[in-house]
Coordinates of C-alpha atoms and ligand atoms in Angstrom, one line a residue:
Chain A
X2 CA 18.0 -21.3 -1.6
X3 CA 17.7 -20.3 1.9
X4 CA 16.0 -22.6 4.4
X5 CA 14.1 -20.0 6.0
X6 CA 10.8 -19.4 5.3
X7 CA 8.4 -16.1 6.5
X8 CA 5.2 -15.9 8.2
X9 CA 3.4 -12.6 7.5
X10 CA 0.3 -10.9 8.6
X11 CA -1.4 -9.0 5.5
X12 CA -3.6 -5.8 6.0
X13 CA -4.7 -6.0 2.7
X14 CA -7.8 -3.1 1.2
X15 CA -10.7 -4.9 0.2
X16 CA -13.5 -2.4 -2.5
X17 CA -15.9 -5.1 -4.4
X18 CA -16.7 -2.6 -6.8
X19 CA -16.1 1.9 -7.4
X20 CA -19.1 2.5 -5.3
X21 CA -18.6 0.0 -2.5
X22 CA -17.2 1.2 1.0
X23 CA -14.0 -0.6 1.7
X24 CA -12.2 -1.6 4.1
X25 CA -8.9 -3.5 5.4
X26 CA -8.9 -7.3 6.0
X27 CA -6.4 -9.1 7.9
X28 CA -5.1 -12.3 6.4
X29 CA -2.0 -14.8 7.8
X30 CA 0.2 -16.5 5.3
X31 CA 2.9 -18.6 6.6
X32 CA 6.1 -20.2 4.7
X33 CA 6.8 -17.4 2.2
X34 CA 9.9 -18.4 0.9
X35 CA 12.3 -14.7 0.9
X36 CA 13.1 -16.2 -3.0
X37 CA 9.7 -14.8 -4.3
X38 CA 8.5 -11.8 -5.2
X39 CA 5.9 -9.7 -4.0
X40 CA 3.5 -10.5 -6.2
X41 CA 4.3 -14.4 -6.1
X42 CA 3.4 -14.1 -2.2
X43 CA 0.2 -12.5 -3.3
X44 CA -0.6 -15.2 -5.9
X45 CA -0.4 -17.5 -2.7
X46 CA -2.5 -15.5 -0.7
X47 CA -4.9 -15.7 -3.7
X48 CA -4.9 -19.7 -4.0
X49 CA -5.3 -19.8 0.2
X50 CA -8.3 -17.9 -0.5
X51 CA -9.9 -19.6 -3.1
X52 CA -9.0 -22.7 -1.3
X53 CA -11.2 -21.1 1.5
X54 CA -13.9 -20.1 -0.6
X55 CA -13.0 -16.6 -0.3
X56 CA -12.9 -13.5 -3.1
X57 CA -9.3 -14.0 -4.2
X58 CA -7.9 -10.3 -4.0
X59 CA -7.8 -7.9 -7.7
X60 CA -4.1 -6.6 -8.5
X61 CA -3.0 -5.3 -11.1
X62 CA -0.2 -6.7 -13.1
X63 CA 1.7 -7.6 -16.6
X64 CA 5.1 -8.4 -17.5
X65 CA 6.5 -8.6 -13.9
X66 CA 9.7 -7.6 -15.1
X67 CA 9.5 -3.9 -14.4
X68 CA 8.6 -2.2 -17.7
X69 CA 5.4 -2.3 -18.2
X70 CA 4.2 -0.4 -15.7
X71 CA 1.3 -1.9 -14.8
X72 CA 1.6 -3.6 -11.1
X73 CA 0.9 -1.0 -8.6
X74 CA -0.1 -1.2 -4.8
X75 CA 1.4 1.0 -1.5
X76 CA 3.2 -1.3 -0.2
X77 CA 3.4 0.0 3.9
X78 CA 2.9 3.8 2.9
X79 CA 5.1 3.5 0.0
X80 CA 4.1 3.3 -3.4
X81 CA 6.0 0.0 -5.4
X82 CA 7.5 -0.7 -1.4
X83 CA 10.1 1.4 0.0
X84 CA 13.1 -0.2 -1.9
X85 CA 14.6 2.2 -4.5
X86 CA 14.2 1.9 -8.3
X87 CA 11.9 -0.8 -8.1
X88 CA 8.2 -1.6 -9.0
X89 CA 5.8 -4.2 -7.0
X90 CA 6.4 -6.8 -9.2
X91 CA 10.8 -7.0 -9.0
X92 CA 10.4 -6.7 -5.3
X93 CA 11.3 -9.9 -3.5
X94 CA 10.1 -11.1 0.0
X95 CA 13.7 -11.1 1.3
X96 CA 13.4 -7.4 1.8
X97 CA 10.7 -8.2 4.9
X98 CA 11.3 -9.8 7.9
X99 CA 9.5 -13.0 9.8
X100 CA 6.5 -11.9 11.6
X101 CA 6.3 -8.4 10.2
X102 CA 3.0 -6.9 9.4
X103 CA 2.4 -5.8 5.8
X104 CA -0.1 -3.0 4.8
X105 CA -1.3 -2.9 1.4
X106 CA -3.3 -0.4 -0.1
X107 CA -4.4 1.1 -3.6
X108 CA -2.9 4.0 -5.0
X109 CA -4.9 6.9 -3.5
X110 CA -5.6 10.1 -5.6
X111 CA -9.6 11.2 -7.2
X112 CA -8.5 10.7 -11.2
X113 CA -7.7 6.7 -10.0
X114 CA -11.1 5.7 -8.6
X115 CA -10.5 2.3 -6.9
X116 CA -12.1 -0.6 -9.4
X117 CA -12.2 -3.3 -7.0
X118 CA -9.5 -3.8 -4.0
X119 CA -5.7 -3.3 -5.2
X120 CA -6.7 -2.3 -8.6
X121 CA -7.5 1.7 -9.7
X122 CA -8.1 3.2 -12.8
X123 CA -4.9 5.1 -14.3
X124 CA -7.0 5.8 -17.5
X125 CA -6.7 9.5 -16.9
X126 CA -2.6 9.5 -17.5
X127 CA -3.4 8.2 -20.8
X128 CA -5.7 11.2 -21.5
X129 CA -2.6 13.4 -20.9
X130 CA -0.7 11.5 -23.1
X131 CA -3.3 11.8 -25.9
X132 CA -3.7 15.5 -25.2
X133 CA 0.2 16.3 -26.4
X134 CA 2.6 13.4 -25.8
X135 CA 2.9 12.9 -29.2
X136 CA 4.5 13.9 -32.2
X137 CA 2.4 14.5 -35.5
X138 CA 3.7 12.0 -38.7
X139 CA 2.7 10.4 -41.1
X140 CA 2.5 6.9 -41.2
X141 CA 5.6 5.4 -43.9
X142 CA 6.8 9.0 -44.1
X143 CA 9.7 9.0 -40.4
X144 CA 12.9 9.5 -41.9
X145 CA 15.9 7.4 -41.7
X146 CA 16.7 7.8 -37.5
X147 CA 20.2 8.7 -38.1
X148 CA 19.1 11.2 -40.8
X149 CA 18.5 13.8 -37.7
X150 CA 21.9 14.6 -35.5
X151 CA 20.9 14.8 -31.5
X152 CA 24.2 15.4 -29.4
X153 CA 24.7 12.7 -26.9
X154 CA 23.8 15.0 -24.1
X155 CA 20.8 15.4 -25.4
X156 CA 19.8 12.1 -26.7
X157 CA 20.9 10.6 -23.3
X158 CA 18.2 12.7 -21.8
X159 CA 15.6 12.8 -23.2
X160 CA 16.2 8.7 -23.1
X161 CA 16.4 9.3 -18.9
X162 CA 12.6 11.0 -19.1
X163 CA 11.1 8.3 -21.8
X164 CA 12.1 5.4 -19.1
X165 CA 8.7 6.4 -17.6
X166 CA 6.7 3.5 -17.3
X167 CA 3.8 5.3 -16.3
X168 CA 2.9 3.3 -13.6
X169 CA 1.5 6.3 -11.6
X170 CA 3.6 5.8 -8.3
X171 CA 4.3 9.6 -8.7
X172 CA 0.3 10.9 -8.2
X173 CA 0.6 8.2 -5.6
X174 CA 3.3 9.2 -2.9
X175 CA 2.8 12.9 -3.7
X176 CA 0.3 14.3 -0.5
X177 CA -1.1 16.1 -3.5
X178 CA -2.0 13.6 -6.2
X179 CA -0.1 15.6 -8.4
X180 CA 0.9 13.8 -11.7
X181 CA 3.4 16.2 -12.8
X182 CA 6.6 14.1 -12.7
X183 CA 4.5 11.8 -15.0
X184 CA 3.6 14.5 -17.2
X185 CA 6.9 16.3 -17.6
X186 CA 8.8 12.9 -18.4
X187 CA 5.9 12.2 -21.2
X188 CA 6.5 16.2 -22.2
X189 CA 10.3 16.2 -21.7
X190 CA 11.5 13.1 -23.9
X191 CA 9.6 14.9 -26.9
X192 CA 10.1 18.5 -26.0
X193 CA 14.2 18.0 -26.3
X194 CA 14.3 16.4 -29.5
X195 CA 14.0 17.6 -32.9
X196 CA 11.2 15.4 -33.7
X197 CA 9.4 17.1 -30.9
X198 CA 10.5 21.0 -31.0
X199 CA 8.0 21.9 -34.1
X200 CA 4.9 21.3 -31.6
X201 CA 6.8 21.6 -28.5
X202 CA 4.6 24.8 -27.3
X203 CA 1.2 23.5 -28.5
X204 CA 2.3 20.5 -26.3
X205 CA 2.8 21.9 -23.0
X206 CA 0.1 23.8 -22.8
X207 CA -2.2 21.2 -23.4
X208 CA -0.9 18.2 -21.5
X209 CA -1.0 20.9 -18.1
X210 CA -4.5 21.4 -19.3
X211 CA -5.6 18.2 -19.6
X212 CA -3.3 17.3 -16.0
X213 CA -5.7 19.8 -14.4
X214 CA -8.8 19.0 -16.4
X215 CA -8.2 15.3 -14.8
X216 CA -8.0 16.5 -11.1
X217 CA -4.7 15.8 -10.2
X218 CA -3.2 18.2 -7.4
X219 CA -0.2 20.4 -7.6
X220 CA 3.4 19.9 -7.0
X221 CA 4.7 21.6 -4.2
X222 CA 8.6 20.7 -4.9
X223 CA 9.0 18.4 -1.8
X224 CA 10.5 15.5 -4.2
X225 CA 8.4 12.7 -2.9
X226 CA 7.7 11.5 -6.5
X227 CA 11.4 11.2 -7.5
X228 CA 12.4 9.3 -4.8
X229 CA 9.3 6.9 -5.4
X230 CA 9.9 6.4 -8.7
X231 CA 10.6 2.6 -10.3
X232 CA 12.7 4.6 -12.8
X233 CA 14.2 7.6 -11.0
X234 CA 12.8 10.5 -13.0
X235 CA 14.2 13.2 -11.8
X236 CA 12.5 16.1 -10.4
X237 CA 14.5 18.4 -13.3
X238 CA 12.0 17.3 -15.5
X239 CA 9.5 18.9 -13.7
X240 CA 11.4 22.3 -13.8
X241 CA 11.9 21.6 -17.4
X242 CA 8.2 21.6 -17.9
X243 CA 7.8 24.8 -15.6
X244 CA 10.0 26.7 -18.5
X245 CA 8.7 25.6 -21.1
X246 CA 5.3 26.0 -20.4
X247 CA 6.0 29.4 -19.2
X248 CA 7.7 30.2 -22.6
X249 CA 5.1 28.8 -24.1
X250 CA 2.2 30.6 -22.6
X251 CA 3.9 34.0 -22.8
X252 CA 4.2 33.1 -27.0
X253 CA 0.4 32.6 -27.1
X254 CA 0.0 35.6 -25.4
X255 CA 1.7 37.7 -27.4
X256 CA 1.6 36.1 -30.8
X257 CA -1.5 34.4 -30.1
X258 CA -0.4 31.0 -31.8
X259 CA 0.7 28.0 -30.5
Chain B
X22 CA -5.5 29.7 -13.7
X23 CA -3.8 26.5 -14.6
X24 CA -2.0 24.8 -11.8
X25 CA 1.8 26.2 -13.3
X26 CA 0.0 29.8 -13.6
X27 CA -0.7 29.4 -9.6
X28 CA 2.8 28.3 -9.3
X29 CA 4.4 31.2 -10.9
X30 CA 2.0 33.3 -8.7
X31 CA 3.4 31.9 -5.6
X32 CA 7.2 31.4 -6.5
X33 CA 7.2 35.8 -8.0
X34 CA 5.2 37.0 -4.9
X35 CA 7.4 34.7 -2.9
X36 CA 10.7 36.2 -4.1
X37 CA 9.5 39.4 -3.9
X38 CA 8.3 38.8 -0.1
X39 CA 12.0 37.6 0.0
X40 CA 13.6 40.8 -1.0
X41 CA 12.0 43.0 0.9
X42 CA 12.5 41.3 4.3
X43 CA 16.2 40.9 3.8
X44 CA 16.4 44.8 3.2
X45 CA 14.3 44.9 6.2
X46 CA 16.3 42.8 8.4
X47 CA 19.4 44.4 6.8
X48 CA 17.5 48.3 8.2
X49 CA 16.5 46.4 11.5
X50 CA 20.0 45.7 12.5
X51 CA 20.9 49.5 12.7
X52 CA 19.1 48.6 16.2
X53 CA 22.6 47.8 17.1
X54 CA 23.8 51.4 16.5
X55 CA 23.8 54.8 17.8
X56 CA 19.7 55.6 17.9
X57 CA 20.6 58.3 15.1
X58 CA 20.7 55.1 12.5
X59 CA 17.6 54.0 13.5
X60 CA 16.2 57.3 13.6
X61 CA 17.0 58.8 11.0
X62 CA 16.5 56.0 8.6
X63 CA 13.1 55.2 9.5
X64 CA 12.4 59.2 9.3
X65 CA 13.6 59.1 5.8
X66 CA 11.7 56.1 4.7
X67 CA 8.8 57.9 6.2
X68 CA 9.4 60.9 4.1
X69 CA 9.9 59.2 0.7
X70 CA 9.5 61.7 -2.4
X71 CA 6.1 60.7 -4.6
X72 CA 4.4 58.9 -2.0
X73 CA 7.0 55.9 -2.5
X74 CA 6.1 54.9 1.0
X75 CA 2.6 53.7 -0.2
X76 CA 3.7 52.1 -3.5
X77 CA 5.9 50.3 -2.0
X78 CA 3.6 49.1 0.7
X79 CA 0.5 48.6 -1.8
X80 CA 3.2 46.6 -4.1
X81 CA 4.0 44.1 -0.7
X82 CA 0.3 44.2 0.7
X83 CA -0.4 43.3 -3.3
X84 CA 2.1 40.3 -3.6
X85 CA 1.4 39.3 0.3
X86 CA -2.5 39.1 -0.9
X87 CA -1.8 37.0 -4.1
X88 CA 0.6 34.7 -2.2
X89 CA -1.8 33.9 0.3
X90 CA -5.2 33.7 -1.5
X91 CA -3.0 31.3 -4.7
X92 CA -1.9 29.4 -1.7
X93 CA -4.9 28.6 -0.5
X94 CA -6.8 27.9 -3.8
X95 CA -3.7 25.2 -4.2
X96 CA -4.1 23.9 -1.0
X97 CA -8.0 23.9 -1.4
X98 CA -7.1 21.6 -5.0
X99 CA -4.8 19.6 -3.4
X100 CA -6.9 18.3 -1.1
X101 CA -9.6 17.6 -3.4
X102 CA -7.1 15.3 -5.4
X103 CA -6.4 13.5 -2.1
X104 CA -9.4 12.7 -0.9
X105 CA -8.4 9.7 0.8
X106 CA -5.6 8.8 2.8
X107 CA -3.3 6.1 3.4
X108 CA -3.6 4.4 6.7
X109 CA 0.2 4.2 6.6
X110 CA 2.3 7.4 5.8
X111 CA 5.9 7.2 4.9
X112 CA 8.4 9.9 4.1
X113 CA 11.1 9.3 1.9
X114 CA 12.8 12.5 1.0
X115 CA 10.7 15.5 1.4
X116 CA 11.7 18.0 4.5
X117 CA 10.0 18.7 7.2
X118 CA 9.9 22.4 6.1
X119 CA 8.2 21.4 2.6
X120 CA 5.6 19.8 4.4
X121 CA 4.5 22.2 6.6
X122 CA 4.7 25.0 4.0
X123 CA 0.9 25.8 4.2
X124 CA 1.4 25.7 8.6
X125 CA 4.2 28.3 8.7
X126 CA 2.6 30.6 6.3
X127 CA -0.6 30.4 8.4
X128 CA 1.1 31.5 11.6
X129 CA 3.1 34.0 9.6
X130 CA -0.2 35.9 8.1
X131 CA -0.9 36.2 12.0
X132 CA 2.5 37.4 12.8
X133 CA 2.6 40.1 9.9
X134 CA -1.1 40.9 10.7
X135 CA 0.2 41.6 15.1
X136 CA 3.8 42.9 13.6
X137 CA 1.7 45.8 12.3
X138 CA -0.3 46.9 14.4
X139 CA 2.7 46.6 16.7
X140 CA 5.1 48.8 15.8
X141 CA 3.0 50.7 11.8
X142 CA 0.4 51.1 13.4
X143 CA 1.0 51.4 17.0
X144 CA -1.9 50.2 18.5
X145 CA -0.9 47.5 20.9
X146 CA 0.8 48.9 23.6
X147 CA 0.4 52.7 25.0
X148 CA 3.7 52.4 26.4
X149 CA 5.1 51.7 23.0
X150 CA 3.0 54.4 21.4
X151 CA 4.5 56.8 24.2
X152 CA 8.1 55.7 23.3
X153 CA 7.3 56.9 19.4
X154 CA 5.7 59.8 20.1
X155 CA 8.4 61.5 22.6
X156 CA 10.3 62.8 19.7
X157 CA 13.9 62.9 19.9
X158 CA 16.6 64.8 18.6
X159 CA 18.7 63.8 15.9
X160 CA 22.2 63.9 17.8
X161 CA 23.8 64.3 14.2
X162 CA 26.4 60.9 14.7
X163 CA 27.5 59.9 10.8
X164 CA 26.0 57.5 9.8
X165 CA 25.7 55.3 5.9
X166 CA 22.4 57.5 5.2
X167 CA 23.9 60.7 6.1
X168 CA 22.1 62.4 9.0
X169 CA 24.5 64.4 9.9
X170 CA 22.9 67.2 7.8
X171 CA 19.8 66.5 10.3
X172 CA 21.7 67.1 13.5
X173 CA 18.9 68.9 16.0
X174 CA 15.8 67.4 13.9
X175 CA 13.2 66.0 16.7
X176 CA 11.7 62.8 15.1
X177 CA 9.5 60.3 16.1
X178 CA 12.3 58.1 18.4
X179 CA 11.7 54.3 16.6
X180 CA 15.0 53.2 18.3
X181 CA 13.1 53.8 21.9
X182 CA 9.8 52.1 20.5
X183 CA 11.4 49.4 19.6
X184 CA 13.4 48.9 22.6
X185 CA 10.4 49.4 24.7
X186 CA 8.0 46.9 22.7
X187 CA 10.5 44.3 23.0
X188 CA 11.3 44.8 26.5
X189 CA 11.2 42.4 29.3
X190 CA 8.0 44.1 30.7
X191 CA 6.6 43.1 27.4
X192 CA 8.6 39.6 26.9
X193 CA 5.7 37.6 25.0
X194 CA 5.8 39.7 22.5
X195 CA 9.9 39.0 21.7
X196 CA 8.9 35.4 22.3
X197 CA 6.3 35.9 20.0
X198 CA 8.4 37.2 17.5
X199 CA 11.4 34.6 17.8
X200 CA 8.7 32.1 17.3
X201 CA 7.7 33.9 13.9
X202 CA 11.4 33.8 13.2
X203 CA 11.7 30.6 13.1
X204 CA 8.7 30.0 11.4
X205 CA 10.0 31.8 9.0
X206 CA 13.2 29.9 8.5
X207 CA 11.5 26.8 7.8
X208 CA 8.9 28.4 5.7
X209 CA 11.8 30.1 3.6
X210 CA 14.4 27.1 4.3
X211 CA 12.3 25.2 2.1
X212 CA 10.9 28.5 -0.2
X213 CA 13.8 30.2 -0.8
X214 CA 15.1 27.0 -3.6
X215 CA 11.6 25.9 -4.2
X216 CA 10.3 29.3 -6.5
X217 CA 13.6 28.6 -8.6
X218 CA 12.1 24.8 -9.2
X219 CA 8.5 26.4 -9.9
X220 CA 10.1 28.8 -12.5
X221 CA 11.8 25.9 -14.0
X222 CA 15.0 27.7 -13.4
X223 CA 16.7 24.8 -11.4
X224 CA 18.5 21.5 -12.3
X225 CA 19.9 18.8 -9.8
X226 CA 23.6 20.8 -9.6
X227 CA 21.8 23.8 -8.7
X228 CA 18.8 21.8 -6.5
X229 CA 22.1 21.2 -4.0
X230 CA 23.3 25.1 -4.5
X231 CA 20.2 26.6 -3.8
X232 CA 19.0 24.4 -1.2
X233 CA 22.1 25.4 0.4
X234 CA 21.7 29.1 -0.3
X235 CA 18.2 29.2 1.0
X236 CA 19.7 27.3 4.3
X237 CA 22.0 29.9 4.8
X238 CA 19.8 33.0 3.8
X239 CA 17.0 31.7 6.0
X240 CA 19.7 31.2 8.5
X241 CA 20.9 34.5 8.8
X242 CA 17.8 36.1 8.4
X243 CA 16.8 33.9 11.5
X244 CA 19.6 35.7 13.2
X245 CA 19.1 38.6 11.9
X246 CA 15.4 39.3 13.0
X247 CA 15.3 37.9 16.3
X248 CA 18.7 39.3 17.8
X249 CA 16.7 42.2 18.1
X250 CA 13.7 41.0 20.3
X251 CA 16.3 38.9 21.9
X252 CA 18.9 41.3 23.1
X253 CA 16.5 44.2 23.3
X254 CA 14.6 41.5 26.3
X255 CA 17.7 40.9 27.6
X256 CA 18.4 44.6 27.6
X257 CA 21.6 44.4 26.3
X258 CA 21.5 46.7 23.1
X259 CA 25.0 48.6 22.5
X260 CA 23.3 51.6 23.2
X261 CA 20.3 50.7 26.3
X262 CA 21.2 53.9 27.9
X263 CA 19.8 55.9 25.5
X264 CA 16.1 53.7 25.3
X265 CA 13.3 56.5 26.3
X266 CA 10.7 54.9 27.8
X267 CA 8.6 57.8 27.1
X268 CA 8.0 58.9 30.7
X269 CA 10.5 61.2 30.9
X270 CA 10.3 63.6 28.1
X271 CA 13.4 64.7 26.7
X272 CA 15.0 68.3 27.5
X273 CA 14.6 69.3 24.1
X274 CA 10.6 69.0 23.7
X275 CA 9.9 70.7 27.3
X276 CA 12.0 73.7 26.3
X277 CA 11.9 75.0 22.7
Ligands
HEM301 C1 1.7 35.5 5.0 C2 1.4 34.3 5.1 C3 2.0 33.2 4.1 C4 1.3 32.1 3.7 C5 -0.1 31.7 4.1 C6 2.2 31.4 2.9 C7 1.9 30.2 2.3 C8 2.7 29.5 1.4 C9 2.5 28.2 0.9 C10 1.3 27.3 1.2 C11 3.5 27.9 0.0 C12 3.7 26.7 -0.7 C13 3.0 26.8 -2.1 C14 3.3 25.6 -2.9 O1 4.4 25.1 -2.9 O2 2.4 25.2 -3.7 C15 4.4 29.0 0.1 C16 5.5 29.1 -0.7 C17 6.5 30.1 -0.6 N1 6.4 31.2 0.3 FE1 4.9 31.6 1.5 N2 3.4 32.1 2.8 C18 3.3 33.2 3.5 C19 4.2 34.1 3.7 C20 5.4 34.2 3.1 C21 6.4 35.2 3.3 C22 6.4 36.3 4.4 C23 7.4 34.9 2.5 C24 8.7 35.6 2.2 C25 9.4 36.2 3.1 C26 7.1 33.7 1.7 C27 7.8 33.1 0.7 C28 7.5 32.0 0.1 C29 8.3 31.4 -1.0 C30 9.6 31.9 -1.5 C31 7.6 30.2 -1.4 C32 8.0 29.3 -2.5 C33 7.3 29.5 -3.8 C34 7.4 28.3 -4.7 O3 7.2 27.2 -4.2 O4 7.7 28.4 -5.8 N3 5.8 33.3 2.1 N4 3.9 30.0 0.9
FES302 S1 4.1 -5.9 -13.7 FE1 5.0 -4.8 -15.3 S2 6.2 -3.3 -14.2 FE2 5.4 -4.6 -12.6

């Protein structure tokens, strides 16, 4: 354990509710030990507040082991913090220094209204998942997994794109709120697989629709997203989904089905 | 349009803005010739069988419009996504170039839009219009485009035009134009791999290729362009002697 303990200024975003204006609020914590995790120095600032009689401040958060997806925050401009491969809740105080300042804000697009301070709604990247990132079977009836062969190559990644957590860091970093490298890795992992190919078309042309229907803006290929990501998804997923939704649409075109 | 649809828009119109101004700079650099290459070529483009001249320029005023209105309408969306910002911004990977794609396109509608009227439409400066208009004769030098067989032709003298319009008397307009230049590198720096990516025709082994190749073609075409403003300011082209201003009309107009 090391002896030396951090004294931090917070800028943390504070929304009671959707409609509410918010706004930043300054808070001191002192002692952090560089042993805990982000979200550990936040439950502190929590029980400081309620000790004070303050609003303790909404996050999000689950398993705090990095797969769930669900902790979130922009942590000083940078979705998850700025250390690589890693969400909010497996980053550790160590990785800040005495006296710094720390901004924290929500992830900022339209489709993730702010519910109250650090938390947003990520509902619509669910609503792109039920639009196509599926694949159609009945229940009893998936045949023995080894039953299919997938070469290695393959196999390995389509595995790469399903590490998505969906977490949403990608819509947040991105100066466009697009959500493509989410919706490419949901389109991807299925797309590549035999289990996927008989719906493959049908599914990229609706999960762009419904990535559009939800608001979300468009890539411009600047790679923000993949270097944000908890998981590295890499931006060839994205040109992956370019093809095939081109192919796609030109089929409907010409044949009509999908 | 979906958002890929705009996409595609931007990365076809893109690649075809692409072609045409490496052929261009590739025709531009006969400025560093005997004025027959310049002459002579831009008197055959101007004479294309079939009216080719005007399909080719509705095809690029076509692909220049549909770049630039999809460009907005994803600029418009993007912003609409984003309506809020984060008090702290941080870059981690993306270029400079990729984030100012929608800035360098701006100031290069204004530079196409000045280009022209510059030296198409000849509108800016009478002394350039004077240059055009004093016809010179083909001196019948061989050149890749053959105009030998034209020996004696009086045609409009671009060589001199250009010359003159880039001039020192004239030097905002080459600093003008180097400025475009560069604009253009960055804009294409960061374009050139970018519509492979938005045609999902790129991977990470050929992410580092083509970023490469659009460094290098948006390098050269960098080079390319503005050695001519450049050198024609400093009046140092291989062949400044022969620049007529205009004023002087040659020997072979006054006496027919
Ligand atoms: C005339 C004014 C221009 C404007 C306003 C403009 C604007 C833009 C913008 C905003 C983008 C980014 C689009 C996106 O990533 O979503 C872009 C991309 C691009 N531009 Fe331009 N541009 C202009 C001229 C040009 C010219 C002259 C060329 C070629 C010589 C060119 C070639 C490209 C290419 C290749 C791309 C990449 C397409 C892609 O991302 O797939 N642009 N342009
Ligand atoms: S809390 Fe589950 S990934 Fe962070």
């Amino acid at each position: 354990m090391s002896a030396k303990t951090l004294n931090l200024t917070l800028r943390v975003w504070r929304q009671k509710k959707p409609e509410a204006a918010g706004q930043f609020v300054t808070y001191k914590i002192d002692k952090i030990s560089p042993d805990s995790s982000f979200l550990e120095m936040m439950d502190l600032l929590n029980e400081q507040l309620i000790e004070q009689g303050d609003e303790p401040v909404a996050f999000d958060h689950d398993c705090r082991e990095g797969i769930c997806g669900m902790c979130s925050m922009t942590i000083n401009g940078v979705p998850h913090g700025k250390n690589r491969l890693q969400t909010t809740c497996q980053l550790h105080m160590r990785s800040f220094s005495d006296g710094d300042t720390i901004t924290i804000e929500p992830f900022r697009a339209k489709p993730f209204p702010v519910m109250r301070d650090l938390v947003v709604d990520r509902t619509p990247l669910d609503s792109i998942i039920q639009s196509g990132g599926y694949i159609t079977q009945r229940v009893g009836s998936a045949e023995d997994a080894n039953a299919v062969p997938i070469s290695k190559t393959i196999a390995d990644k389509a595995m790469d794109a399903a590490a998505c957590i969906g977490c949403g860091a990608c819509v947040a970093v991105c100066p466009n709120a697009s959500a493509m490298l989410f919706t490419s890795a949901k389109m991807s992992q299925l797309n590549m697989l035999p289990q996927g190919k008989p719906e493959k078309d049908r599914r990229a042309l609706h999960m762009v629709q419904a990535m559009d229907d939800n608001g979300f803006g468009n890539c411009t290929n600047i790679g923000e997203c993949e270097a944000a990501c908890p998981v590295g998804i890499s931006l060839d997923f994205i040109a992956m989904m370019n093809r095939d939704y081109a192919v796609a649409k030109v089929k409907k075109i010409f044949s009509g089905a999908a | 349009m979906t958002s890929l649809g705009k996409k595609y828009i931007m990365a076809v119109t893109g690649l075809i803005l692409v072609g045409f101004v490496i052929g261009h700079m590739l025709g531009n650099l006969q400025m560093f010739l005997h004025p027959d290459w310049m002459n002579a070529y831009a008197y055959k483009l101007q004479n294309l069988p079939y009216g080719l001249l005007w399909i080719v320029r509705l095809g690029l005023l076509a692909a220049v419009v549909a770049h630039i209105v999809t460009a907005v309408l994803l600029v418009l969306e993007n912003k609409r996504a984003r309506p809020q910002g984060y008090s702290v911004n941080a870059t981690l990977q993306a270029s400079f170039a990729s984030k100012t794609m929608r800035y360098t396109g701006l100031i290069l509608i204004a530079f196409i839009v000045f280009h022209i009227l510059h030296f198409t439409v000849r509108a800016t400066h009478a002394d350039v219009t004077a240059a055009y208009y004093a016809l010179t004769p083909i001196a019948g030098v061989a050149t890749m485009h053959g105009s030998a067989d034209m020996a004696g032709k009086l045609v409009p003298d671009v060589f001199s035009m250009v010359a003159v319009g880039f001039s020192a008397q004239f030097w905002y307009v080459s600093v003008f134009y180097i400025i475009a230049m560069a604009l253009l590198f960055l804009h294409l720096s960061h374009g050139i791999s970018s519509m492979f990516q938005s045609l999902g025709l790129r991977n990470k082994t050929w992410r580092l290729r083509l970023d490469r190749a659009a460094l290098i073609i948006a390098i050269a075409l960098f080079i390319g362009f503005a050695s001519i403003p450049a050198v024609s300011l400093l009046g140092l082209l291989p062949y400044q002697e022969m620049v007529n201003t205009g004023v002087t009309v040659p020997t072979a107009l006054t006496q027919p």
